Amino acid sequence: MDLLLCLGALAVVFLLWIKCKGVEYVIVHQRWIFVCLFLLPLSVLYDVYYYVRAWLIFKLCSAPKLHDQRVRDIQRQVREWRNNGGKTYMCTGRPGWLTVSLRVGKYKKTHKNIMINLMDILEVDTSRQVVRVEPLANMGQVTALLNSIGWTLPVLPELDDLTVGGLVMGTGIESSSHIYGLFQHICVAFELVLADGSLVRCSEEENSDLFHAVPWSCGTLGFLVAAEIKIVPAKPWVKLHYEPVRGLENICSHFHEASKNKQNTFVEGIQYTLDTAVIMTGTMTDYAEPDKINRIGLHFKPWFFKHVESYLKRDVGGTEYIPLRHYYHRHTRSIFWELQDIIPFGNNPLFRWLFGWMVPPKISLLKLTQGETIRRLYEQHHVVQDMLIPMKQLQAAITCFHQNINVYPLWLCPFLLPLSRGMVHPKGEEEELYVDIGAYGEPNVKHFEATASTRRLEKFVRDVHGFQMLYADVYMDREEFWEMFDGQLYHKLRDELGCKEAFPEVYDKICKSARH
């Protein structure tokens, strides 16, 4: 009873403090309080509901039947929009706060919202080595199911909440991309509802122009209702080698050599300063040495990027065996390293043991509760960017990042960019090795200004024939945007399929200077 009275008294004092300071003050300056007390428990309930739902639907084999009904409903909505005169553009009815992107899409308020309730895994065909999924199925669902039956995606982006639709219409990458390419390159077919309400399937052999134009189009060619994606046999362990490297030239050389070696199933780098990094190479294996097992995904384990940094501090390499699913979602618990800015003590051993099982808070809930004040602060004092650079320009790119934003750690992920007729392809006539440089955090340069600093990065990326991931804030004007991306096939299909009256151009949908 005394304990309950004490807790009650603390709760009253806490509520009075919030009333005195104001809710906005607490959310902005002491955000960890709100996150720990409200968002973490809500995130757990959110996850439990969707995982149980997905498991039941798949086990009862009801997903394909429900899928057909739901697709017909999407077609009905599109035809109704046409019959009513098509006075505004269409977009998905999914709320903007549910997306992993930090961008706030105001177009949801002015466009016709088409409700798309498609979040299931439809079929796993091991004979064809293909999984057929709906667009709102996320990577957490996919790995939970596929790994349990001995299969996996060749490219499986880290964060649990990334959806198939977002990865198809935008892009996705993983440390196996130096072999398989981007997420779009492991897709074998898409099913879309077009602007006239028709349902079409496209692949390399069928409607191939549309198949190549869909990736990076951000939902401006039609509504994705299903995707067929390659799967490969999985092994239970990843044998991961950590190698600390010093000196920028040495880092780039080692990283390039590791990325060219196709014997490495996984290649990744985390750069902690301009001159220090840890390069990781891994392979899948059936067996693990018991004394080298590290179940890094357990809630009480150190955040992965901190664990990797320990090899740099000790200046010694090492090898570990990590369960496959733990490896795939190694950056999930700390949202790479973004969570240290939200919960500064999140990697403390006591916090991990007591509350680590609730981490991370859902990115969608963080967006929903951030408010305009925090959004403006993040925009002006925080960087979240992924720039895709030719590997041969890696040293120049890191130097450019250091001079303009000075954000560390940097995430380095190599990928093979094959020839394509779509928006993103190499400049030459053959496939080329690229690298994704991910910068997530607070800039440490005195002259940082979000628009000007990002535009300098964007110009460098254009000059070396690189690309900017479109989930992030894009500051280019229209001419600069189409200098970076090849819009020839995209614009041709928008004319042929009647998209200009139905969907905004991708530039108008995602770029800050055009967004409304």
Short mmCIF file of C-alpha atoms in Angstrom, two decimals:
data_model
loop_
_atom_site.label_atom_id
_atom_site.label_comp_id
_atom_site.label_asym_id
_atom_site.label_seq_id
_atom_site.Cartn_x
_atom_site.Cartn_y
_atom_site.Cartn_z
CA MET A 1 0.00 0.00 0.00
CA ASP A 2 2.85 2.38 0.87
CA LEU A 3 4.44 1.63 -2.50
CA LEU A 4 1.21 2.44 -4.34
CA LEU A 5 0.83 5.71 -2.43
CA CYS A 6 4.41 6.62 -3.26
CA LEU A 7 3.89 5.86 -6.97
CA GLY A 8 0.64 7.81 -6.94
CA ALA A 9 2.34 10.81 -5.35
CA LEU A 10 5.12 10.69 -7.97
CA ALA A 11 2.53 10.52 -10.74
CA VAL A 12 0.73 13.58 -9.36
CA VAL A 13 4.00 15.54 -9.09
CA PHE A 14 4.90 14.50 -12.64
CA LEU A 15 1.54 15.64 -14.04
CA LEU A 16 1.79 18.96 -12.17
CA TRP A 17 5.27 19.49 -13.61
CA ILE A 18 3.94 18.84 -17.13
CA LYS A 19 1.06 21.26 -16.51
CA CYS A 20 3.48 23.89 -15.26
CA LYS A 21 6.00 23.52 -18.08
CA GLY A 22 3.50 22.77 -20.82
CA VAL A 23 3.18 19.61 -22.91
CA GLU A 24 5.07 21.09 -25.87
CA TYR A 25 8.05 22.02 -23.68
CA VAL A 26 8.28 18.48 -22.30
CA ILE A 27 7.95 16.87 -25.74
CA VAL A 28 10.65 19.13 -27.21
CA HIS A 29 13.20 19.34 -24.37
CA GLN A 30 12.58 16.11 -22.48
CA ARG A 31 11.23 13.94 -25.24
CA TRP A 32 12.57 10.74 -23.70
CA ILE A 33 9.94 11.03 -20.95
CA PHE A 34 7.10 10.96 -23.45
CA VAL A 35 8.78 8.23 -25.51
CA CYS A 36 9.49 5.93 -22.56
CA LEU A 37 6.14 6.36 -20.79
CA PHE A 38 3.81 6.32 -23.79
CA LEU A 39 5.36 5.50 -27.16
CA LEU A 40 7.32 2.40 -26.13
CA PRO A 41 4.28 0.59 -24.63
CA LEU A 42 2.13 1.64 -27.60
CA SER A 43 4.78 0.36 -30.01
CA VAL A 44 4.77 -3.06 -28.33
CA LEU A 45 0.98 -3.34 -28.59
CA TYR A 46 1.14 -2.22 -32.23
CA ASP A 47 3.71 -4.91 -33.08
CA VAL A 48 1.87 -7.70 -31.26
CA TYR A 49 -1.39 -6.95 -33.06
CA TYR A 50 0.10 -6.91 -36.55
CA TYR A 51 2.34 -9.97 -36.10
CA VAL A 52 -0.52 -12.07 -34.68
CA ARG A 53 -2.84 -10.87 -37.44
CA ALA A 54 -0.33 -11.67 -40.19
CA TRP A 55 0.42 -15.12 -38.75
CA LEU A 56 -3.26 -16.07 -38.44
CA ILE A 57 -4.15 -14.88 -41.93
CA PHE A 58 -1.25 -16.78 -43.50
CA LYS A 59 -1.92 -19.98 -41.51
CA LEU A 60 -5.64 -19.91 -42.37
CA CYS A 61 -4.74 -19.37 -46.03
CA SER A 62 -7.32 -16.59 -46.28
CA ALA A 63 -4.95 -13.96 -47.67
CA PRO A 64 -5.36 -14.76 -51.43
CA LYS A 65 -9.17 -14.68 -51.27
CA LEU A 66 -9.22 -11.45 -49.26
CA HIS A 67 -6.61 -10.02 -51.62
CA ASP A 68 -8.80 -10.35 -54.70
CA GLN A 69 -11.71 -8.68 -52.92
CA ARG A 70 -9.57 -5.80 -51.75
CA VAL A 71 -8.05 -5.24 -55.19
CA ARG A 72 -11.54 -5.06 -56.69
CA ASP A 73 -12.41 -2.46 -54.06
CA ILE A 74 -9.37 -0.37 -55.08
CA GLN A 75 -10.46 -0.60 -58.71
CA ARG A 76 -13.95 0.51 -57.70
CA GLN A 77 -12.56 3.57 -55.89
CA VAL A 78 -10.45 4.57 -58.89
CA ARG A 79 -13.38 4.21 -61.29
CA GLU A 80 -15.58 6.26 -58.99
CA TRP A 81 -12.93 8.99 -59.02
CA ARG A 82 -12.96 8.96 -62.84
CA ASN A 83 -16.76 8.97 -63.02
CA ASN A 84 -16.84 11.99 -60.69
CA GLY A 85 -14.65 13.96 -63.05
CA GLY A 86 -11.17 13.26 -61.59
CA LYS A 87 -10.88 16.80 -60.27
CA THR A 88 -7.88 16.15 -58.02
CA TYR A 89 -4.90 13.85 -58.10
CA MET A 90 -5.10 10.45 -56.38
CA CYS A 91 -2.82 9.05 -53.69
CA THR A 92 -2.95 6.17 -51.22
CA GLY A 93 -5.13 6.74 -48.17
CA ARG A 94 -2.41 5.57 -45.81
CA PRO A 95 -1.72 8.41 -43.33
CA GLY A 96 1.59 10.17 -43.90
CA TRP A 97 2.71 9.56 -40.32
CA LEU A 98 2.69 5.78 -40.92
CA THR A 99 5.56 5.97 -43.41
CA VAL A 100 9.18 5.51 -42.32
CA SER A 101 10.20 8.67 -44.21
CA LEU A 102 10.63 11.72 -41.99
CA ARG A 103 9.10 13.87 -44.73
CA VAL A 104 5.63 15.29 -44.08
CA GLY A 105 3.46 14.83 -47.19
CA LYS A 106 0.86 17.59 -47.17
CA TYR A 107 -0.62 16.35 -50.46
CA LYS A 108 -2.64 13.76 -48.50
CA LYS A 109 -4.97 16.59 -47.44
CA THR A 110 -5.73 17.80 -50.96
CA HIS A 111 -5.62 14.62 -53.10
CA LYS A 112 -8.26 11.91 -53.44
CA ASN A 113 -7.29 9.23 -50.91
CA ILE A 114 -7.65 5.67 -52.23
CA MET A 115 -7.87 3.24 -49.32
CA ILE A 116 -5.46 0.33 -49.75
CA ASN A 117 -5.67 -2.27 -47.00
CA LEU A 118 -3.12 -4.75 -48.31
CA MET A 119 -0.63 -5.92 -45.68
CA ASP A 120 -0.32 -9.69 -46.03
CA ILE A 121 2.06 -12.31 -47.39
CA LEU A 122 0.06 -14.08 -50.08
CA GLU A 123 2.16 -17.05 -51.13
CA VAL A 124 5.59 -18.61 -50.79
CA ASP A 125 6.47 -20.64 -53.92
CA THR A 126 9.68 -22.50 -53.14
CA SER A 127 9.70 -24.27 -56.52
CA ARG A 128 9.88 -20.94 -58.36
CA GLN A 129 11.82 -19.38 -55.46
CA VAL A 130 9.39 -16.47 -55.27
CA VAL A 131 7.29 -14.89 -52.51
CA ARG A 132 4.18 -12.93 -53.46
CA VAL A 133 3.34 -10.14 -51.03
CA GLU A 134 1.05 -7.17 -50.65
CA PRO A 135 2.51 -3.65 -50.57
CA LEU A 136 2.02 -2.95 -46.84
CA ALA A 137 3.68 -6.17 -45.67
CA ASN A 138 6.83 -5.10 -43.85
CA MET A 139 10.31 -6.54 -43.51
CA GLY A 140 9.64 -7.73 -39.96
CA GLN A 141 6.73 -9.87 -41.21
CA VAL A 142 8.67 -11.17 -44.19
CA THR A 143 11.76 -12.26 -42.24
CA ALA A 144 9.70 -13.83 -39.46
CA LEU A 145 7.89 -16.04 -41.95
CA LEU A 146 10.62 -16.80 -44.48
CA ASN A 147 13.36 -17.54 -41.94
CA SER A 148 11.04 -19.92 -40.10
CA ILE A 149 10.74 -22.09 -43.24
CA GLY A 150 14.40 -21.85 -44.29
CA TRP A 151 14.24 -19.05 -46.87
CA THR A 152 15.10 -15.36 -47.08
CA LEU A 153 15.12 -12.39 -49.43
CA PRO A 154 18.44 -11.82 -51.22
CA VAL A 155 18.21 -8.12 -50.24
CA LEU A 156 16.47 -7.49 -46.93
CA PRO A 157 16.66 -3.87 -45.69
CA GLU A 158 17.28 -3.56 -41.95
CA LEU A 159 14.39 -1.76 -40.33
CA ASP A 160 11.36 -3.88 -39.42
CA ASP A 161 8.80 -1.25 -40.47
CA LEU A 162 9.99 -0.79 -44.06
CA THR A 163 7.17 -1.95 -46.34
CA VAL A 164 7.39 -3.77 -49.66
CA GLY A 165 5.49 -0.93 -51.35
CA GLY A 166 7.90 1.68 -50.03
CA LEU A 167 10.90 -0.37 -51.10
CA VAL A 168 9.47 -0.96 -54.59
CA MET A 169 8.19 2.56 -55.27
CA GLY A 170 11.24 4.09 -53.56
CA THR A 171 14.23 1.85 -53.06
CA GLY A 172 15.93 -0.39 -50.53
CA ILE A 173 19.42 -1.69 -49.84
CA GLU A 174 21.21 -4.22 -47.64
CA SER A 175 24.75 -5.41 -47.07
CA SER A 176 24.17 -8.16 -49.68
CA SER A 177 23.46 -5.57 -52.40
CA HIS A 178 27.01 -5.75 -53.75
CA ILE A 179 25.87 -9.09 -55.20
CA TYR A 180 22.15 -8.65 -55.86
CA GLY A 181 21.71 -4.90 -56.39
CA LEU A 182 18.95 -2.76 -54.88
CA PHE A 183 15.61 -4.12 -53.66
CA GLN A 184 14.04 -3.42 -57.06
CA HIS A 185 16.54 -5.77 -58.70
CA ILE A 186 15.27 -8.83 -56.78
CA CYS A 187 11.64 -8.17 -57.83
CA VAL A 188 10.34 -10.32 -60.70
CA ALA A 189 6.84 -8.89 -61.15
CA PHE A 190 4.51 -6.11 -60.01
CA GLU A 191 0.72 -5.91 -60.05
CA LEU A 192 -0.77 -2.43 -60.32
CA VAL A 193 -4.13 -0.73 -60.56
CA LEU A 194 -3.70 1.99 -63.18
CA ALA A 195 -5.36 5.38 -63.58
CA ASP A 196 -8.26 3.89 -65.56
CA GLY A 197 -9.00 1.29 -62.86
CA SER A 198 -7.54 -1.65 -64.80
CA LEU A 199 -5.36 -4.28 -63.13
CA VAL A 200 -2.09 -5.10 -64.90
CA ARG A 201 0.84 -7.37 -64.21
CA CYS A 202 4.29 -6.34 -65.37
CA SER A 203 7.58 -8.21 -65.48
CA GLU A 204 10.70 -8.42 -67.63
CA GLU A 205 8.65 -10.35 -70.22
CA GLU A 206 5.23 -8.70 -69.81
CA ASN A 207 4.68 -4.91 -69.93
CA SER A 208 8.43 -4.58 -69.46
CA ASP A 209 8.50 -0.78 -69.86
CA LEU A 210 6.18 -0.41 -66.87
CA PHE A 211 8.21 -2.97 -64.92
CA HIS A 212 11.36 -0.87 -65.33
CA ALA A 213 9.62 2.46 -64.69
CA VAL A 214 7.86 1.57 -61.41
CA PRO A 215 10.92 1.68 -59.08
CA TRP A 216 11.64 5.21 -57.80
CA SER A 217 8.29 6.45 -59.20
CA CYS A 218 6.83 6.94 -55.69
CA GLY A 219 3.33 5.83 -56.62
CA THR A 220 2.91 8.21 -59.59
CA LEU A 221 2.29 5.54 -62.24
CA GLY A 222 -0.35 3.48 -60.44
CA PHE A 223 -1.26 1.74 -57.19
CA LEU A 224 0.90 -1.27 -56.34
CA VAL A 225 -1.29 -4.14 -55.12
CA ALA A 226 1.21 -7.05 -55.12
CA ALA A 227 4.83 -7.86 -55.85
CA GLU A 228 6.65 -11.09 -56.60
CA ILE A 229 10.13 -11.16 -55.10
CA LYS A 230 12.97 -13.64 -55.39
CA ILE A 231 13.84 -15.77 -52.37
CA VAL A 232 16.97 -17.80 -51.66
CA PRO A 233 17.73 -20.61 -49.18
CA ALA A 234 18.73 -19.33 -45.77
CA LYS A 235 21.23 -20.65 -43.25
CA PRO A 236 20.79 -20.10 -39.51
CA TRP A 237 23.99 -18.17 -38.82
CA VAL A 238 26.03 -15.29 -40.19
CA LYS A 239 29.76 -15.55 -39.65
CA LEU A 240 30.75 -11.89 -39.33
CA HIS A 241 34.29 -10.53 -39.33
CA TYR A 242 35.05 -7.06 -37.92
CA GLU A 243 38.11 -5.17 -39.17
CA PRO A 244 39.01 -1.74 -37.75
CA VAL A 245 40.70 0.44 -40.38
CA ARG A 246 42.47 3.79 -40.02
CA GLY A 247 43.23 6.44 -42.63
CA LEU A 248 40.66 7.60 -45.20
CA GLU A 249 42.52 6.27 -48.23
CA ASN A 250 43.03 2.95 -46.48
CA ILE A 251 39.34 2.77 -45.51
CA CYS A 252 38.19 3.35 -49.08
CA SER A 253 40.68 0.83 -50.49
CA HIS A 254 39.74 -1.91 -48.00
CA PHE A 255 36.04 -1.27 -48.47
CA HIS A 256 36.32 -1.41 -52.26
CA GLU A 257 38.24 -4.70 -52.18
CA ALA A 258 35.75 -6.28 -49.77
CA SER A 259 32.83 -5.14 -51.94
CA LYS A 260 34.32 -6.65 -55.10
CA ASN A 261 34.77 -10.03 -53.41
CA LYS A 262 31.60 -12.03 -54.19
CA GLN A 263 32.67 -14.65 -51.64
CA ASN A 264 31.46 -12.16 -49.04
CA THR A 265 27.68 -12.57 -48.72
CA PHE A 266 27.51 -9.36 -46.66
CA VAL A 267 29.68 -6.22 -46.73
CA GLU A 268 29.13 -3.12 -44.61
CA GLY A 269 31.15 -0.28 -43.13
CA ILE A 270 30.54 2.10 -40.25
CA GLN A 271 32.75 5.20 -40.34
CA TYR A 272 33.15 6.83 -36.92
CA THR A 273 35.42 9.74 -37.89
CA LEU A 274 37.03 10.97 -41.09
CA ASP A 275 39.95 8.60 -40.52
CA THR A 276 38.49 5.64 -38.59
CA ALA A 277 36.03 2.93 -39.58
CA VAL A 278 35.13 -0.70 -39.06
CA ILE A 279 34.55 -2.81 -42.16
CA MET A 280 32.42 -5.93 -41.72
CA THR A 281 32.28 -8.94 -44.04
CA GLY A 282 30.05 -11.94 -43.51
CA THR A 283 28.86 -15.25 -44.91
CA MET A 284 25.90 -17.47 -44.09
CA THR A 285 26.75 -20.75 -42.41
CA ASP A 286 25.01 -23.81 -40.98
CA TYR A 287 27.21 -24.06 -37.91
CA ALA A 288 28.55 -21.70 -35.27
CA GLU A 289 31.46 -21.99 -32.87
CA PRO A 290 29.74 -21.94 -29.44
CA ASP A 291 32.25 -19.60 -27.82
CA LYS A 292 31.86 -17.01 -30.62
CA ILE A 293 28.07 -16.76 -30.72
CA ASN A 294 26.61 -13.27 -30.26
CA ARG A 295 22.81 -13.02 -30.22
CA ILE A 296 22.99 -9.31 -30.90
CA GLY A 297 19.22 -8.94 -31.27
CA LEU A 298 18.46 -9.79 -27.63
CA HIS A 299 17.01 -6.80 -25.80
CA PHE A 300 19.79 -6.54 -23.22
CA LYS A 301 22.63 -6.57 -25.77
CA PRO A 302 24.52 -3.36 -26.60
CA TRP A 303 23.30 -1.45 -29.63
CA PHE A 304 24.99 -2.86 -32.70
CA PHE A 305 26.87 0.28 -33.76
CA LYS A 306 28.27 0.61 -30.22
CA HIS A 307 29.29 -3.03 -30.23
CA VAL A 308 31.07 -2.50 -33.57
CA GLU A 309 32.82 0.58 -32.18
CA SER A 310 34.33 -1.53 -29.39
CA TYR A 311 36.55 -3.24 -31.99
CA LEU A 312 37.80 0.17 -33.11
CA LYS A 313 38.52 1.27 -29.54
CA ARG A 314 40.45 -1.91 -28.85
CA ASP A 315 42.07 -1.67 -32.31
CA VAL A 316 41.63 -5.38 -32.85
CA GLY A 317 39.62 -7.41 -35.34
CA GLY A 318 37.36 -10.30 -34.49
CA THR A 319 34.86 -12.86 -35.74
CA GLU A 320 31.41 -13.70 -34.38
CA TYR A 321 28.45 -15.87 -35.27
CA ILE A 322 25.12 -14.03 -35.27
CA PRO A 323 21.68 -15.62 -35.79
CA LEU A 324 20.47 -14.71 -39.29
CA ARG A 325 17.37 -12.77 -38.25
CA HIS A 326 19.35 -10.92 -35.56
CA TYR A 327 21.84 -9.91 -38.24
CA TYR A 328 19.17 -8.71 -40.66
CA HIS A 329 17.68 -6.41 -38.01
CA ARG A 330 20.94 -5.47 -36.28
CA HIS A 331 20.24 -1.73 -36.68
CA THR A 332 16.55 -1.90 -35.77
CA ARG A 333 16.78 -1.51 -31.98
CA SER A 334 18.74 1.72 -32.18
CA ILE A 335 17.24 2.88 -35.53
CA PHE A 336 20.85 2.83 -36.74
CA TRP A 337 22.10 5.47 -34.24
CA GLU A 338 19.14 7.84 -34.24
CA LEU A 339 17.73 6.57 -30.94
CA GLN A 340 20.67 7.96 -28.96
CA ASP A 341 19.33 11.46 -29.70
CA ILE A 342 15.84 10.50 -28.49
CA ILE A 343 16.74 8.36 -25.46
CA PRO A 344 20.29 9.47 -24.51
CA PHE A 345 20.67 6.70 -21.91
CA GLY A 346 19.13 4.01 -24.15
CA ASN A 347 22.35 1.99 -24.39
CA ASN A 348 22.89 2.00 -20.64
CA PRO A 349 22.99 -1.65 -19.44
CA LEU A 350 20.33 -1.04 -16.77
CA PHE A 351 17.92 0.50 -19.29
CA ARG A 352 18.57 -2.30 -21.77
CA TRP A 353 17.86 -5.01 -19.18
CA LEU A 354 14.69 -3.38 -17.85
CA PHE A 355 13.17 -1.75 -20.94
CA GLY A 356 15.21 -2.84 -23.95
CA TRP A 357 12.52 -5.34 -24.95
CA MET A 358 10.23 -2.41 -25.83
CA VAL A 359 12.79 -0.65 -28.03
CA PRO A 360 12.59 0.87 -30.58
CA PRO A 361 9.55 3.16 -30.56
CA LYS A 362 7.68 2.98 -33.83
CA ILE A 363 8.97 5.62 -36.24
CA SER A 364 5.38 6.25 -37.30
CA LEU A 365 4.36 7.06 -33.70
CA LEU A 366 7.38 9.34 -33.30
CA LYS A 367 6.22 11.24 -36.39
CA LEU A 368 2.61 11.36 -35.24
CA THR A 369 3.56 12.94 -31.90
CA GLN A 370 6.47 15.16 -32.92
CA GLY A 371 4.45 18.32 -33.56
CA GLU A 372 5.40 21.24 -35.77
CA THR A 373 8.03 22.57 -33.33
CA ILE A 374 10.07 19.36 -33.29
CA ARG A 375 9.64 18.91 -37.03
CA ARG A 376 11.13 22.36 -37.67
CA LEU A 377 13.97 21.71 -35.22
CA TYR A 378 14.79 18.39 -36.88
CA GLU A 379 14.70 19.96 -40.31
CA GLN A 380 17.15 22.73 -39.37
CA HIS A 381 19.44 20.85 -36.98
CA HIS A 382 19.31 17.22 -38.09
CA VAL A 383 20.39 15.32 -41.19
CA VAL A 384 18.83 12.14 -42.54
CA GLN A 385 20.17 11.42 -46.01
CA ASP A 386 21.27 8.47 -48.13
CA MET A 387 23.37 9.33 -51.15
CA LEU A 388 24.25 6.66 -53.72
CA ILE A 389 27.73 7.29 -55.12
CA PRO A 390 29.95 5.42 -57.62
CA MET A 391 32.47 3.43 -55.59
CA LYS A 392 35.36 5.09 -57.41
CA GLN A 393 34.22 8.44 -55.91
CA LEU A 394 33.97 7.19 -52.31
CA GLN A 395 36.94 9.11 -50.92
CA ALA A 396 35.84 12.38 -52.52
CA ALA A 397 32.28 11.80 -51.30
CA ILE A 398 33.27 11.21 -47.67
CA THR A 399 35.43 14.34 -47.79
CA CYS A 400 32.45 16.30 -49.17
CA PHE A 401 30.18 14.97 -46.40
CA HIS A 402 32.79 15.86 -43.78
CA GLN A 403 33.19 19.43 -45.04
CA ASN A 404 29.48 20.17 -45.44
CA ILE A 405 27.77 18.34 -42.55
CA ASN A 406 30.39 16.50 -40.46
CA VAL A 407 27.91 13.84 -39.28
CA TYR A 408 29.25 10.61 -37.77
CA PRO A 409 28.86 7.69 -37.80
CA LEU A 410 28.37 7.27 -41.54
CA TRP A 411 26.86 4.06 -42.88
CA LEU A 412 28.64 2.58 -45.90
CA CYS A 413 26.81 -0.07 -47.92
CA PRO A 414 28.01 -1.23 -51.35
CA PHE A 415 25.65 -2.21 -54.15
CA LEU A 416 25.80 -3.35 -57.75
CA LEU A 417 23.92 -1.06 -60.13
CA PRO A 418 22.99 -2.97 -63.31
CA LEU A 419 21.99 -1.47 -66.63
CA SER A 420 18.31 -0.48 -66.70
CA ARG A 421 15.83 1.60 -68.67
CA GLY A 422 14.39 3.15 -65.51
CA MET A 423 15.16 6.29 -63.52
CA VAL A 424 18.37 4.95 -61.97
CA HIS A 425 21.19 3.28 -63.91
CA PRO A 426 24.96 3.66 -64.45
CA LYS A 427 26.24 6.35 -66.76
CA GLY A 428 28.22 3.94 -68.93
CA GLU A 429 27.28 0.82 -70.87
CA GLU A 430 27.96 -1.74 -68.16
CA GLU A 431 27.01 -2.44 -64.56
CA GLU A 432 28.92 -0.51 -61.90
CA LEU A 433 29.68 -0.83 -58.21
CA TYR A 434 28.15 1.97 -56.11
CA VAL A 435 28.04 2.73 -52.39
CA ASP A 436 25.25 4.12 -50.23
CA ILE A 437 26.55 6.73 -47.79
CA GLY A 438 24.00 7.14 -45.00
CA ALA A 439 24.24 10.22 -42.78
CA TYR A 440 21.88 10.29 -39.80
CA GLY A 441 22.40 12.73 -36.97
CA GLU A 442 23.24 16.26 -35.88
CA PRO A 443 25.68 18.21 -38.09
CA ASN A 444 28.87 19.43 -36.43
CA VAL A 445 29.80 22.30 -38.72
CA LYS A 446 29.34 25.93 -37.74
CA HIS A 447 28.02 26.98 -41.11
CA PHE A 448 25.32 24.29 -41.41
CA GLU A 449 22.08 25.50 -42.97
CA ALA A 450 19.70 22.75 -44.03
CA THR A 451 18.85 24.02 -47.50
CA ALA A 452 22.26 25.33 -48.56
CA SER A 453 24.26 22.44 -47.05
CA THR A 454 22.03 19.75 -48.55
CA ARG A 455 22.08 21.45 -51.94
CA ARG A 456 25.89 21.35 -51.90
CA LEU A 457 25.74 17.61 -51.25
CA GLU A 458 23.14 17.17 -53.99
CA LYS A 459 25.32 19.04 -56.49
CA PHE A 460 28.30 16.82 -55.69
CA VAL A 461 26.12 13.73 -56.14
CA ARG A 462 24.84 14.95 -59.52
CA ASP A 463 28.34 15.80 -60.69
CA VAL A 464 29.60 12.23 -60.05
CA HIS A 465 26.42 10.68 -61.51
CA GLY A 466 25.07 9.55 -58.19
CA PHE A 467 21.54 9.48 -56.82
CA GLN A 468 19.70 10.66 -53.75
CA MET A 469 17.22 8.41 -51.95
CA LEU A 470 13.82 10.05 -52.21
CA TYR A 471 12.53 9.27 -48.71
CA ALA A 472 14.65 12.17 -47.43
CA ASP A 473 14.33 15.94 -47.87
CA VAL A 474 15.21 16.86 -51.46
CA TYR A 475 16.07 20.50 -52.20
CA MET A 476 16.79 20.32 -55.95
CA ASP A 477 14.79 22.31 -58.46
CA ARG A 478 13.01 20.46 -61.28
CA GLU A 479 15.84 20.82 -63.79
CA GLU A 480 18.42 19.57 -61.30
CA PHE A 481 16.18 16.65 -60.31
CA TRP A 482 15.84 15.40 -63.88
CA GLU A 483 19.56 15.92 -64.40
CA MET A 484 20.13 13.41 -61.58
CA PHE A 485 17.44 10.92 -62.66
CA ASP A 486 16.65 9.57 -66.13
CA GLY A 487 13.01 10.51 -66.77
CA GLN A 488 12.74 9.38 -70.40
CA LEU A 489 10.83 6.12 -69.84
CA TYR A 490 8.95 7.52 -66.85
CA HIS A 491 7.49 10.48 -68.78
CA LYS A 492 6.69 8.29 -71.79
CA LEU A 493 4.58 5.97 -69.62
CA ARG A 494 2.85 8.84 -67.83
CA ASP A 495 1.65 10.02 -71.25
CA GLU A 496 0.62 6.54 -72.44
CA LEU A 497 -1.19 5.49 -69.23
CA GLY A 498 -3.05 8.73 -68.56
CA CYS A 499 -1.12 9.42 -65.36
CA LYS A 500 -0.76 13.16 -65.82
CA GLU A 501 -4.37 13.79 -64.81
CA ALA A 502 -4.39 11.08 -62.12
CA PHE A 503 -1.09 11.38 -60.24
CA PRO A 504 1.39 14.20 -59.55
CA GLU A 505 4.83 13.99 -61.12
CA VAL A 506 7.34 12.37 -58.78
CA TYR A 507 9.22 15.68 -58.43
CA ASP A 508 6.08 17.50 -57.30
CA LYS A 509 5.35 14.77 -54.79
CA ILE A 510 8.69 14.60 -52.99
CA CYS A 511 10.79 17.73 -53.52
CA LYS A 512 10.61 20.50 -50.91
CA SER A 513 10.60 23.32 -53.44
CA ALA A 514 7.55 21.81 -55.16
CA ARG A 515 5.68 20.20 -52.27
CA HIS A 516 2.31 21.63 -51.34
#
